[in-house]
Amino acid sequence: MTATSAASAAPTASPETFLQACRAAISAGYVLTEDADTVGYLTDQRGRYTGKALAVLKPGSTEEVAAIVKLCHQHLVPIVPQGGNTGLVLGSVPDTKGNAVLLSLTRLNRIRTVDPVNNTMTVEAGCILQNIQQAAAAEQRLFPLSLAAEGSCTIGGNLSTNAGGTGVLRYGNTRELCLGVEVVTAQGDVMSSLRGLRKDNTGYDLRDLFIGAEGTLGIITAAVIKLFPQPKAQVTALAALRTPDHALRLLSLAQARCGATLTGFELMSDFCLQLVAKHFPPHRAPFDKPHAQYVLLELSDSESEAHAADIFEAVIGEALEQELIDDAVIATSIAQSKSLWQLREHISMAQAHEGKNIKHDISVPISRIGEFIRVTDVLVQETSPGCRMVTFGHLGDGNLHYNVSPPEGVKDTDFIAQQEKINRTVHDSVDKFGGSISAEHGLGALKREEILRYKSPVELQLMRTIKQALDPHSLMNPGKVI
Amino acid sequence: MTATSAASAAPTASPETFLQACRAAISAGYVLTEDADTVGYLTDQRGRYTGKALAVLKPGSTEEVAAIVKLCHQHLVPIVPQGGNTGLVLGSVPDTKGNAVLLSLTRLNRIRTVDPVNNTMTVEAGCILQNIQQAAAAEQRLFPLSLAAEGSCTIGGNLSTNAGGTGVLRYGNTRELCLGVEVVTAQGDVMSSLRGLRKDNTGYDLRDLFIGAEGTLGIITAAVIKLFPQPKAQVTALAALRTPDHALRLLSLAQARCGATLTGFELMSDFCLQLVAKHFPPHRAPFDKPHAQYVLLELSDSESEAHAADIFEAVIGEALEQELIDDAVIATSIAQSKSLWQLREHISMAQAHEGKNIKHDISVPISRIGEFIRVTDVLVQETSPGCRMVTFGHLGDGNLHYNVSPPEGVKDTDFIAQQEKINRTVHDSVDKFGGSISAEHGLGALKREEILRYKSPVELQLMRTIKQALDPHSLMNPGKVI
């Protein structure tokens, strides 16, 4: 952090000396160096990439994390922190230099305290998201962060990437769900800001600087997260409609009528549901004929299921009358509701079954989504004639998974060769629409170069200044973000 | 930001040379140097303090702000940014050295765009909060930030202090209401991050670093703020009860029953309402006999007034049955609702009419508020026997205005002499309860020394590191925050 600490750091005499010191700090059993033990940690979620590391270290407490980071700082050993290793942008695996340690937070898995009156929970970074959801439910509370990897991702990873998911419309991103953090700085100091306060204006917002920094400024070891009252009922509906612009108008109507009870608003094109029906035959849209677009709506009601269903019927009646939608079903049982959500949840898998595809996790201002899709679809067709758009996502947040599958009959390898060209087309268009090329996945190593094209020089310079100030030796997750 | 820019800066040859350059940059009419013109800007809101400045500068655009900051950087002239000058902690007035300029943002008062579909508005820093509320209402939208000074405070000040107010329970602090900012850095560069995106994970959270920094890291010149659907109805109730602990249990019940429609939950002790009744006689609690504590509840409903009233009746019925409350009224007209709110809104003025008082803007975890009041009341009595507690505030946010009036018959001057001792007692107790000594007012110059006692050395060091990195010459609002 200061010139003094920089001067005191010196490269390690030998990696073995360093590893011996690590074994002394956290016990030898948690210093993994055999390939068989480490490969799972060093390979990314999709199996695309395997990095190298001096060792995988598994400290068991914040103090042990701090001890390891101090050793790394002293020996100038880079650190790659990792939670559940479910990230999609190569943010939690090391590069192939082999000079870094991988620091797994999974042993820091205690729920330290639950305070149902304050509506907060203090959790360690390695807690699995689903376990946190369940611990909240046991106290009749809701922790609303929800995403596909919830059975294996950790809250430390969710915080470090500011994860999104399906509840953002009502509850915000992970950033908005956190009141305080405990962080081990790049120097190995412990910053403990675990105050469960809704209001605290006593200086710079250090919390939000570490949230979303993907471990490049320090290591989040624990957090105070926000809980909410459990809704009495959740009701789901599926609306069929003509265009994304109609979906936008439906969104405005539903927000006006439902306020904060509208907790989900997901767009899916007909082609998405065609793929689902093809690869997972029992799952199909519950309408007589296909429609161009579908919207999945969810209400979370604090009164009753009957009340939620009444509201939905009124909204859908009004939407039919205004010709915003052409048809709709409201789930009248939990089973029906699940089956509607499964349409949405099977899209990614169906797309994978169809073959290789090129994914984009983008956001634009909500009001511009219709125009963005129209304009960008044309540009992508010019770039890669015949390719098929798999467009779906969190319309209520302006966040689309704007994915591209190859034209029928085109080989995967021929298609993937076009990846860079297609990415450029999509990202340039996103930029023109004032959007983001990474809405909820982060930058990691994958989009680190890409962002240089789209972020302003002033923003990049501020990011570099902060990185340099907090981590002058560039030891924290090097090669990621900046 | 860099060593190079540091090296290029040199003290001004003479203040007059510098002021000439300012006149050239923003036109002479907006460079105020006469005492009669500047005194209003240099005196704090409460009239306690008047600072000195080389000049008051009133740029008319972001570019002019940048030009001024570049000149200040070049001539090493400190800058004190100011919005509506309604702050309570001496954060927007200069010290008495007279070497700084006061930079008023009030001419940057355009609402640049409103996007009702994206539910966003792009506003300049000098826009008055009430004007923003009205512009939102004109589009059938709600901008929910609401506080006593809304008729004269500016959104730039609200952002720079992360203002709170009465809507935090449902909508969050100003931080949570902002999607993007435009900032002039300490070097005079313009960082334009005015993207109206709900999700954007492409690097460090620069936005939140400038929000709440009280102008010590850069100057916020514009922002994209979030709008919400306007509620169909707002209904108010006043509950009478025995202790703050009963109020807490009522809060949990109301949150479970009302979810996000509960938008206000304000605690007021009987003594607060006694003062209001004494100094503003028409305003009194609408009950036959006094009760120890009162809670003002507000529901914002997206259906109808009748629906909101039904929910309130159910909650109040249940609370009476559980003996959480002893009595309650639900306002059945807008006039009744206003008169209930006026009880709350007259407390500060009533307290001022009663004489000098010592104010504390504190927060603790919501679950600990009852215990905090019990314990701290005893400590304050030991410190200043006979003094009278004026305790009220945003209970739903854990934020109390924990104010102290002198014992009856004690002279103001004798009482104010005890200020430091009483502050110490209260703040030490807040700290023991894991709370904050500035929940919504910021640090400014007033609490800058005080926070050194309560913030951890690691947090303070991180704040200093960031300040040094972004503003190496300490030109941005010197003497504030850190």
PDB file of C-alpha atoms in Angstrom, chain B residues 17-190:
ATOM      1  CA  THR B  17      -2.872  35.759 -12.426  1.00  0.00           C
ATOM      2  CA  PHE B  18      -4.912  32.711 -11.480  1.00  0.00           C
ATOM      3  CA  LEU B  19      -8.152  34.684 -11.190  1.00  0.00           C
ATOM      4  CA  GLN B  20      -7.531  36.325 -14.564  1.00  0.00           C
ATOM      5  CA  ALA B  21      -7.257  32.876 -16.083  1.00  0.00           C
ATOM      6  CA  CYS B  22     -10.525  31.900 -14.363  1.00  0.00           C
ATOM      7  CA  ARG B  23     -12.259  34.973 -15.765  1.00  0.00           C
ATOM      8  CA  ALA B  24     -11.075  34.003 -19.213  1.00  0.00           C
ATOM      9  CA  ALA B  25     -12.331  30.439 -18.708  1.00  0.00           C
ATOM     10  CA  ILE B  26     -15.864  31.123 -17.452  1.00  0.00           C
ATOM     11  CA  SER B  27     -16.420  34.861 -18.016  1.00  0.00           C
ATOM     12  CA  ALA B  28     -15.758  37.548 -15.455  1.00  0.00           C
ATOM     13  CA  GLY B  29     -19.346  37.799 -14.229  1.00  0.00           C
ATOM     14  CA  TYR B  30     -19.105  34.349 -12.689  1.00  0.00           C
ATOM     15  CA  VAL B  31     -15.915  35.025 -10.745  1.00  0.00           C
ATOM     16  CA  LEU B  32     -17.146  36.616  -7.509  1.00  0.00           C
ATOM     17  CA  THR B  33     -14.659  38.265  -5.185  1.00  0.00           C
ATOM     18  CA  GLU B  34     -16.630  40.975  -3.367  1.00  0.00           C
ATOM     19  CA  ASP B  35     -17.559  40.038   0.218  1.00  0.00           C
ATOM     20  CA  ALA B  36     -21.175  41.002  -0.349  1.00  0.00           C
ATOM     21  CA  ASP B  37     -21.363  38.527  -3.244  1.00  0.00           C
ATOM     22  CA  THR B  38     -19.465  35.687  -1.624  1.00  0.00           C
ATOM     23  CA  VAL B  39     -20.542  35.645   2.027  1.00  0.00           C
ATOM     24  CA  GLY B  40     -23.655  33.536   1.360  1.00  0.00           C
ATOM     25  CA  TYR B  41     -21.525  30.845  -0.242  1.00  0.00           C
ATOM     26  CA  LEU B  42     -18.882  30.926   2.465  1.00  0.00           C
ATOM     27  CA  THR B  43     -21.247  30.632   5.423  1.00  0.00           C
ATOM     28  CA  ASP B  44     -22.626  27.271   6.429  1.00  0.00           C
ATOM     29  CA  GLN B  45     -26.368  26.503   6.456  1.00  0.00           C
ATOM     30  CA  ARG B  46     -26.764  26.954  10.200  1.00  0.00           C
ATOM     31  CA  GLY B  47     -24.824  30.212  10.224  1.00  0.00           C
ATOM     32  CA  ARG B  48     -22.254  28.819  12.640  1.00  0.00           C
ATOM     33  CA  TYR B  49     -19.230  29.400  10.513  1.00  0.00           C
ATOM     34  CA  THR B  50     -17.914  31.602   7.697  1.00  0.00           C
ATOM     35  CA  GLY B  51     -14.823  30.598   5.726  1.00  0.00           C
ATOM     36  CA  LYS B  52     -12.656  32.543   3.296  1.00  0.00           C
ATOM     37  CA  ALA B  53     -11.893  32.013  -0.373  1.00  0.00           C
ATOM     38  CA  LEU B  54      -9.914  33.612  -3.194  1.00  0.00           C
ATOM     39  CA  ALA B  55     -13.175  33.715  -5.113  1.00  0.00           C
ATOM     40  CA  VAL B  56     -16.492  32.041  -5.680  1.00  0.00           C
ATOM     41  CA  LEU B  57     -16.527  30.535  -9.184  1.00  0.00           C
ATOM     42  CA  LYS B  58     -19.731  29.650 -10.974  1.00  0.00           C
ATOM     43  CA  PRO B  59     -19.009  27.625 -14.100  1.00  0.00           C
ATOM     44  CA  GLY B  60     -21.938  26.956 -16.415  1.00  0.00           C
ATOM     45  CA  SER B  61     -21.058  23.569 -17.887  1.00  0.00           C
ATOM     46  CA  THR B  62     -19.039  20.430 -17.276  1.00  0.00           C
ATOM     47  CA  GLU B  63     -16.406  21.750 -19.674  1.00  0.00           C
ATOM     48  CA  GLU B  64     -16.108  24.955 -17.658  1.00  0.00           C
ATOM     49  CA  VAL B  65     -15.801  22.967 -14.435  1.00  0.00           C
ATOM     50  CA  ALA B  66     -13.014  20.953 -16.065  1.00  0.00           C
ATOM     51  CA  ALA B  67     -11.279  24.122 -17.241  1.00  0.00           C
ATOM     52  CA  ILE B  68     -11.389  25.580 -13.713  1.00  0.00           C
ATOM     53  CA  VAL B  69     -10.087  22.370 -12.143  1.00  0.00           C
ATOM     54  CA  LYS B  70      -7.232  22.246 -14.649  1.00  0.00           C
ATOM     55  CA  LEU B  71      -6.316  25.798 -13.706  1.00  0.00           C
ATOM     56  CA  CYS B  72      -6.485  24.934 -10.014  1.00  0.00           C
ATOM     57  CA  HIS B  73      -4.325  21.884 -10.615  1.00  0.00           C
ATOM     58  CA  GLN B  74      -1.822  23.949 -12.533  1.00  0.00           C
ATOM     59  CA  HIS B  75      -1.688  26.685  -9.900  1.00  0.00           C
ATOM     60  CA  LEU B  76      -2.124  24.358  -6.892  1.00  0.00           C
ATOM     61  CA  VAL B  77      -5.259  26.150  -5.737  1.00  0.00           C
ATOM     62  CA  PRO B  78      -7.562  24.106  -3.468  1.00  0.00           C
ATOM     63  CA  ILE B  79     -11.188  23.694  -4.538  1.00  0.00           C
ATOM     64  CA  VAL B  80     -14.285  23.478  -2.349  1.00  0.00           C
ATOM     65  CA  PRO B  81     -17.244  22.256  -4.422  1.00  0.00           C
ATOM     66  CA  GLN B  82     -20.715  23.330  -3.330  1.00  0.00           C
ATOM     67  CA  GLY B  83     -24.288  22.529  -4.333  1.00  0.00           C
ATOM     68  CA  GLY B  84     -27.220  23.948  -2.378  1.00  0.00           C
ATOM     69  CA  ASN B  85     -25.017  24.475   0.706  1.00  0.00           C
ATOM     70  CA  THR B  86     -27.557  22.721   2.938  1.00  0.00           C
ATOM     71  CA  GLY B  87     -25.088  20.291   4.544  1.00  0.00           C
ATOM     72  CA  LEU B  88     -24.932  19.888   8.309  1.00  0.00           C
ATOM     73  CA  VAL B  89     -21.274  18.901   8.812  1.00  0.00           C
ATOM     74  CA  LEU B  90     -19.341  21.843   7.306  1.00  0.00           C
ATOM     75  CA  GLY B  91     -18.588  19.859   4.166  1.00  0.00           C
ATOM     76  CA  SER B  92     -19.275  22.536   1.569  1.00  0.00           C
ATOM     77  CA  VAL B  93     -17.627  25.656   2.972  1.00  0.00           C
ATOM     78  CA  PRO B  94     -13.903  26.468   2.912  1.00  0.00           C
ATOM     79  CA  ASP B  95     -11.669  26.931   5.939  1.00  0.00           C
ATOM     80  CA  THR B  96     -10.365  30.378   6.892  1.00  0.00           C
ATOM     81  CA  LYS B  97      -6.988  30.179   5.101  1.00  0.00           C
ATOM     82  CA  GLY B  98      -8.426  32.005   2.108  1.00  0.00           C
ATOM     83  CA  ASN B  99      -6.261  30.188  -0.443  1.00  0.00           C
ATOM     84  CA  ALA B 100      -9.064  28.058  -1.927  1.00  0.00           C
ATOM     85  CA  VAL B 101     -11.768  28.762  -4.467  1.00  0.00           C
ATOM     86  CA  LEU B 102     -15.364  27.901  -3.806  1.00  0.00           C
ATOM     87  CA  LEU B 103     -16.786  26.210  -6.875  1.00  0.00           C
ATOM     88  CA  SER B 104     -20.564  26.502  -7.002  1.00  0.00           C
ATOM     89  CA  LEU B 105     -22.303  23.939  -9.211  1.00  0.00           C
ATOM     90  CA  THR B 106     -25.678  25.701  -9.161  1.00  0.00           C
ATOM     91  CA  ARG B 107     -25.529  26.835 -12.789  1.00  0.00           C
ATOM     92  CA  LEU B 108     -25.302  23.201 -13.944  1.00  0.00           C
ATOM     93  CA  ASN B 109     -29.035  22.846 -13.512  1.00  0.00           C
ATOM     94  CA  ARG B 110     -30.336  21.179 -16.645  1.00  0.00           C
ATOM     95  CA  ILE B 111     -32.297  17.972 -16.719  1.00  0.00           C
ATOM     96  CA  ARG B 112     -30.560  16.556 -19.764  1.00  0.00           C
ATOM     97  CA  THR B 113     -32.902  13.659 -20.602  1.00  0.00           C
ATOM     98  CA  VAL B 114     -35.796  11.678 -19.162  1.00  0.00           C
ATOM     99  CA  ASP B 115     -36.315   8.074 -20.295  1.00  0.00           C
ATOM    100  CA  PRO B 116     -39.570   6.808 -18.747  1.00  0.00           C
ATOM    101  CA  VAL B 117     -39.230   3.343 -20.307  1.00  0.00           C
ATOM    102  CA  ASN B 118     -35.722   2.861 -18.931  1.00  0.00           C
ATOM    103  CA  ASN B 119     -36.940   4.567 -15.738  1.00  0.00           C
ATOM    104  CA  THR B 120     -33.967   6.924 -15.722  1.00  0.00           C
ATOM    105  CA  MET B 121     -33.232  10.617 -15.856  1.00  0.00           C
ATOM    106  CA  THR B 122     -29.920  12.314 -16.616  1.00  0.00           C
ATOM    107  CA  VAL B 123     -29.480  15.380 -14.465  1.00  0.00           C
ATOM    108  CA  GLU B 124     -26.773  17.939 -13.866  1.00  0.00           C
ATOM    109  CA  ALA B 125     -25.278  18.299 -10.413  1.00  0.00           C
ATOM    110  CA  GLY B 126     -26.865  21.679  -9.699  1.00  0.00           C
ATOM    111  CA  CYS B 127     -30.462  20.525 -10.218  1.00  0.00           C
ATOM    112  CA  ILE B 128     -32.541  21.161  -7.109  1.00  0.00           C
ATOM    113  CA  LEU B 129     -33.967  17.931  -5.718  1.00  0.00           C
ATOM    114  CA  GLN B 130     -37.551  19.181  -5.780  1.00  0.00           C
ATOM    115  CA  ASN B 131     -37.275  20.102  -9.456  1.00  0.00           C
ATOM    116  CA  ILE B 132     -36.121  16.563 -10.185  1.00  0.00           C
ATOM    117  CA  GLN B 133     -39.039  15.108  -8.221  1.00  0.00           C
ATOM    118  CA  GLN B 134     -41.412  17.299 -10.217  1.00  0.00           C
ATOM    119  CA  ALA B 135     -39.854  16.416 -13.571  1.00  0.00           C
ATOM    120  CA  ALA B 136     -40.264  12.741 -12.695  1.00  0.00           C
ATOM    121  CA  ALA B 137     -43.888  13.272 -11.676  1.00  0.00           C
ATOM    122  CA  ALA B 138     -44.550  14.989 -15.002  1.00  0.00           C
ATOM    123  CA  GLU B 139     -43.695  11.648 -16.640  1.00  0.00           C
ATOM    124  CA  GLN B 140     -45.807   9.664 -14.145  1.00  0.00           C
ATOM    125  CA  ARG B 141     -42.656   8.518 -12.423  1.00  0.00           C
ATOM    126  CA  LEU B 142     -41.350   8.762  -8.878  1.00  0.00           C
ATOM    127  CA  PHE B 143     -37.886   9.913  -7.841  1.00  0.00           C
ATOM    128  CA  PRO B 144     -38.090   8.729  -4.249  1.00  0.00           C
ATOM    129  CA  LEU B 145     -35.283  10.696  -2.596  1.00  0.00           C
ATOM    130  CA  SER B 146     -36.984  12.983  -0.105  1.00  0.00           C
ATOM    131  CA  LEU B 147     -35.526  15.060   2.701  1.00  0.00           C
ATOM    132  CA  ALA B 148     -36.177  18.240   4.618  1.00  0.00           C
ATOM    133  CA  ALA B 149     -33.916  20.404   2.431  1.00  0.00           C
ATOM    134  CA  GLU B 150     -35.389  19.194  -0.877  1.00  0.00           C
ATOM    135  CA  GLY B 151     -36.473  22.684  -1.894  1.00  0.00           C
ATOM    136  CA  SER B 152     -32.890  23.958  -1.960  1.00  0.00           C
ATOM    137  CA  CYS B 153     -30.435  21.054  -1.874  1.00  0.00           C
ATOM    138  CA  THR B 154     -28.971  19.842  -5.186  1.00  0.00           C
ATOM    139  CA  ILE B 155     -28.602  16.335  -6.534  1.00  0.00           C
ATOM    140  CA  GLY B 156     -24.835  16.824  -6.756  1.00  0.00           C
ATOM    141  CA  GLY B 157     -24.740  17.420  -3.011  1.00  0.00           C
ATOM    142  CA  ASN B 158     -27.126  14.518  -2.399  1.00  0.00           C
ATOM    143  CA  LEU B 159     -24.799  12.229  -4.353  1.00  0.00           C
ATOM    144  CA  SER B 160     -21.604  13.586  -2.828  1.00  0.00           C
ATOM    145  CA  THR B 161     -22.980  12.977   0.668  1.00  0.00           C
ATOM    146  CA  ASN B 162     -25.000   9.855  -0.200  1.00  0.00           C
ATOM    147  CA  ALA B 163     -28.044  11.507   1.356  1.00  0.00           C
ATOM    148  CA  GLY B 164     -30.658   9.435   3.170  1.00  0.00           C
ATOM    149  CA  GLY B 165     -34.072  10.820   4.061  1.00  0.00           C
ATOM    150  CA  THR B 166     -37.437   9.234   4.614  1.00  0.00           C
ATOM    151  CA  GLY B 167     -37.621   6.821   1.650  1.00  0.00           C
ATOM    152  CA  VAL B 168     -34.548   4.702   2.414  1.00  0.00           C
ATOM    153  CA  LEU B 169     -36.520   1.789   3.882  1.00  0.00           C
ATOM    154  CA  ARG B 170     -37.945   0.974   0.462  1.00  0.00           C
ATOM    155  CA  TYR B 171     -35.706   2.732  -2.060  1.00  0.00           C
ATOM    156  CA  GLY B 172     -32.270   2.925  -0.434  1.00  0.00           C
ATOM    157  CA  ASN B 173     -29.878   5.836  -0.001  1.00  0.00           C
ATOM    158  CA  THR B 174     -28.915   8.171  -2.857  1.00  0.00           C
ATOM    159  CA  ARG B 175     -26.147   5.701  -3.759  1.00  0.00           C
ATOM    160  CA  GLU B 176     -28.754   3.078  -4.608  1.00  0.00           C
ATOM    161  CA  LEU B 177     -30.671   5.583  -6.739  1.00  0.00           C
ATOM    162  CA  CYS B 178     -27.787   6.311  -9.106  1.00  0.00           C
ATOM    163  CA  LEU B 179     -26.750   4.280 -12.146  1.00  0.00           C
ATOM    164  CA  GLY B 180     -23.932   6.421 -13.474  1.00  0.00           C
ATOM    165  CA  VAL B 181     -21.994   9.619 -12.929  1.00  0.00           C
ATOM    166  CA  GLU B 182     -20.044  12.243 -14.817  1.00  0.00           C
ATOM    167  CA  VAL B 183     -17.080  13.433 -12.767  1.00  0.00           C
ATOM    168  CA  VAL B 184     -14.352  16.006 -13.204  1.00  0.00           C
ATOM    169  CA  THR B 185     -11.252  14.425 -11.704  1.00  0.00           C
ATOM    170  CA  ALA B 186      -8.694  16.240  -9.587  1.00  0.00           C
ATOM    171  CA  GLN B 187      -6.609  16.653 -12.756  1.00  0.00           C
ATOM    172  CA  GLY B 188      -9.480  18.288 -14.629  1.00  0.00           C
ATOM    173  CA  ASP B 189     -10.295  15.301 -16.837  1.00  0.00           C
ATOM    174  CA  VAL B 190     -13.936  14.444 -17.479  1.00  0.00           C
TER     175      VAL B 190
END
